[in-house]
Amino acid sequence: MTSLDSVSTWLDDHFADLVARHQVPGAGVAVLVDGEVVDAAAGVLSTTTGVGATTDSVFQIGSVTKLWTTSLLMRAVDDGTLDLDLPLRTYLPEFRVADDAASAAITTRQLLCHTAGFEGDVFTDTGRGDDAIGKYLAELHGLPQLFAPGAMFSYNNAGFALLGRLVEVVHKVPYDRALTELLAEPLGLTHVAPSPYEAILHRAAVGHVQGPDGNWTAAPVWALARSNAAAGSMLAMRPRDLVTFAGMHLAGGLAPGGTRVLSEQSVAAMQAEQVTVPDIGSMGDAWGLGWTISRAAGGTVVSHDGGTIGQAAFLRVVPGANVAVALLTNGGDVFGLYRDVVQHLTSELAGVTLADRPVPPAEPGAVDHARCAGTYSDTIYDLVISQDDAGRAWLDRTPKDVLAEIGEQPFRTELVRYADDALIAVDAPNGVHTVYAFLGDDGTGRAAFIHYGRAVARAVG
């Protein structure tokens, strides 16, 4: 396998060129092998200011934050103050969604592996104070239950925002303080920013969004609402900090200096398969507690991606090789950069071939229009699947709520057959051909859900 010294040379020779080639304004990367780290940075933190990205620059990690939230809760498991399989109301008696039976039954474990079953994209801003996460619970009271708790996987941001409140209750401090005192400080991390108030003390990346002219410009908003902090709305750090956190998981819960952060049992439990994921080609094969689990050629990979307003993060960990790679970006062709950097490095260092993102097949075959067609709706999108006069399938996606507020535009693409009960988008905004699986039965032979990582219910009528 390639040595860490040769990785450092490769990054020096190629990283800046790759960042420029993929029109990424700025990026940072860090690689950990057997506890040792090398890192690199290139580009600018903001096209408005022109401030250069350095290895000490902090980028938002988005939903990779969910691994930190999970780790905080597993610390409570280690302390004996949390049982993952008791109803959540044991600890948060005020929790409820629209379905009373589900509200009484949902467990912490189901929230951690995205099987709680209620609709999961609620980004309501409840203020910037330490009470923001606590106040968020009231925003969930009307959420519909899509399926019985534990029945299937559906990625759930609201569930992890809710878990942020559980962190506060079991550790008896605000979420930001728990993250700093129980994870960042024991790990010896110096550039971890739970909110903009800490981020401004460092060289902080600004997200970039693509305008109608195709150019990338600085986003008008730096972070999403604090109510969603535990799900990934604002946590920022250096790539080096992120792989050091991953290194703790590789070391059975030990920090670099030997401090025990998590028990070996909790580290193993997080990486153990909890639920399989529908075949959509982009979210692994299964989910553990917090981690995505992929059975890649050459070994198992645990991972998580993150996306906020114009920033994208990628973390790949190969436990069998003691390797972790983190790539943090602030716009541009992030998936192309991921392919050329992260996929390359995991192959060279760990002998693991990460799967490419799915593409439409050359000969896709027939589409079952009767099963797929119709309208599917949740809090952030209306998705309409239709058939034209030539027999082709189309998706019209209309953003709502916070996505519409930040300027996301309606999107239309043709869909073709990808697999049994799955269609794939012909067009690829940001380089991603999204796969949509059609699951369940509404009682008339039509799919009950469209699933692209999160389940969206067919609209009534």
JSON list of N, CA and C in Angstrom, two decimals, residues 89 96-104 106 141 143-145:
[
{"chain": "A", "resi": 89, "resn": "ARG", "atom": "N", "xyz": [-39.63, 8.76, 25.30]},
{"chain": "A", "resi": 89, "resn": "ARG", "atom": "CA", "xyz": [-40.36, 9.52, 26.32]},
{"chain": "A", "resi": 89, "resn": "ARG", "atom": "C", "xyz": [-39.87, 9.22, 27.74]},
{"chain": "A", "resi": 96, "resn": "ARG", "atom": "N", "xyz": [-43.64, 14.35, 21.13]},
{"chain": "A", "resi": 96, "resn": "ARG", "atom": "CA", "xyz": [-44.75, 13.73, 20.42]},
{"chain": "A", "resi": 96, "resn": "ARG", "atom": "C", "xyz": [-44.76, 14.21, 18.97]},
{"chain": "A", "resi": 97, "resn": "VAL", "atom": "N", "xyz": [-45.22, 13.30, 18.10]},
{"chain": "A", "resi": 97, "resn": "VAL", "atom": "CA", "xyz": [-45.55, 13.63, 16.73]},
{"chain": "A", "resi": 97, "resn": "VAL", "atom": "C", "xyz": [-47.06, 13.41, 16.57]},
{"chain": "A", "resi": 98, "resn": "ALA", "atom": "N", "xyz": [-47.57, 13.45, 15.34]},
{"chain": "A", "resi": 98, "resn": "ALA", "atom": "CA", "xyz": [-49.02, 13.40, 15.17]},
{"chain": "A", "resi": 98, "resn": "ALA", "atom": "C", "xyz": [-49.62, 12.06, 15.60]},
{"chain": "A", "resi": 99, "resn": "ASP", "atom": "N", "xyz": [-48.87, 10.98, 15.47]},
{"chain": "A", "resi": 99, "resn": "ASP", "atom": "CA", "xyz": [-49.36, 9.64, 15.80]},
{"chain": "A", "resi": 99, "resn": "ASP", "atom": "C", "xyz": [-49.03, 9.34, 17.27]},
{"chain": "A", "resi": 100, "resn": "ASP", "atom": "N", "xyz": [-50.06, 9.23, 18.11]},
{"chain": "A", "resi": 100, "resn": "ASP", "atom": "CA", "xyz": [-49.83, 9.03, 19.55]},
{"chain": "A", "resi": 100, "resn": "ASP", "atom": "C", "xyz": [-49.15, 7.71, 19.85]},
{"chain": "A", "resi": 101, "resn": "ALA", "atom": "N", "xyz": [-49.56, 6.64, 19.16]},
{"chain": "A", "resi": 101, "resn": "ALA", "atom": "CA", "xyz": [-48.96, 5.33, 19.43]},
{"chain": "A", "resi": 101, "resn": "ALA", "atom": "C", "xyz": [-47.48, 5.32, 19.06]},
{"chain": "A", "resi": 102, "resn": "ALA", "atom": "N", "xyz": [-47.15, 5.91, 17.92]},
{"chain": "A", "resi": 102, "resn": "ALA", "atom": "CA", "xyz": [-45.75, 5.98, 17.52]},
{"chain": "A", "resi": 102, "resn": "ALA", "atom": "C", "xyz": [-44.95, 6.84, 18.49]},
{"chain": "A", "resi": 103, "resn": "SER", "atom": "N", "xyz": [-45.52, 7.94, 18.93]},
{"chain": "A", "resi": 103, "resn": "SER", "atom": "CA", "xyz": [-44.84, 8.82, 19.87]},
{"chain": "A", "resi": 103, "resn": "SER", "atom": "C", "xyz": [-44.44, 8.08, 21.14]},
{"chain": "A", "resi": 104, "resn": "ALA", "atom": "N", "xyz": [-45.31, 7.19, 21.59]},
{"chain": "A", "resi": 104, "resn": "ALA", "atom": "CA", "xyz": [-45.05, 6.43, 22.82]},
{"chain": "A", "resi": 104, "resn": "ALA", "atom": "C", "xyz": [-44.05, 5.30, 22.61]},
{"chain": "A", "resi": 106, "resn": "ILE", "atom": "N", "xyz": [-41.45, 5.11, 19.92]},
{"chain": "A", "resi": 106, "resn": "ILE", "atom": "CA", "xyz": [-40.17, 5.42, 19.27]},
{"chain": "A", "resi": 106, "resn": "ILE", "atom": "C", "xyz": [-39.04, 5.41, 20.29]},
{"chain": "A", "resi": 141, "resn": "HIS", "atom": "N", "xyz": [-44.88, 18.35, 16.71]},
{"chain": "A", "resi": 141, "resn": "HIS", "atom": "CA", "xyz": [-46.14, 17.79, 17.18]},
{"chain": "A", "resi": 141, "resn": "HIS", "atom": "C", "xyz": [-47.09, 17.40, 16.05]},
{"chain": "A", "resi": 143, "resn": "LEU", "atom": "N", "xyz": [-46.15, 16.42, 12.94]},
{"chain": "A", "resi": 143, "resn": "LEU", "atom": "CA", "xyz": [-45.51, 15.65, 11.87]},
{"chain": "A", "resi": 143, "resn": "LEU", "atom": "C", "xyz": [-46.22, 14.32, 11.63]},
{"chain": "A", "resi": 144, "resn": "PRO", "atom": "N", "xyz": [-46.51, 14.01, 10.37]},
{"chain": "A", "resi": 144, "resn": "PRO", "atom": "CA", "xyz": [-47.17, 12.73, 10.08]},
{"chain": "A", "resi": 144, "resn": "PRO", "atom": "C", "xyz": [-46.22, 11.54, 10.24]},
{"chain": "A", "resi": 145, "resn": "GLN", "atom": "N", "xyz": [-46.79, 10.42, 10.67]},
{"chain": "A", "resi": 145, "resn": "GLN", "atom": "CA", "xyz": [-46.05, 9.16, 10.77]},
{"chain": "A", "resi": 145, "resn": "GLN", "atom": "C", "xyz": [-46.19, 8.46, 9.43]}
]
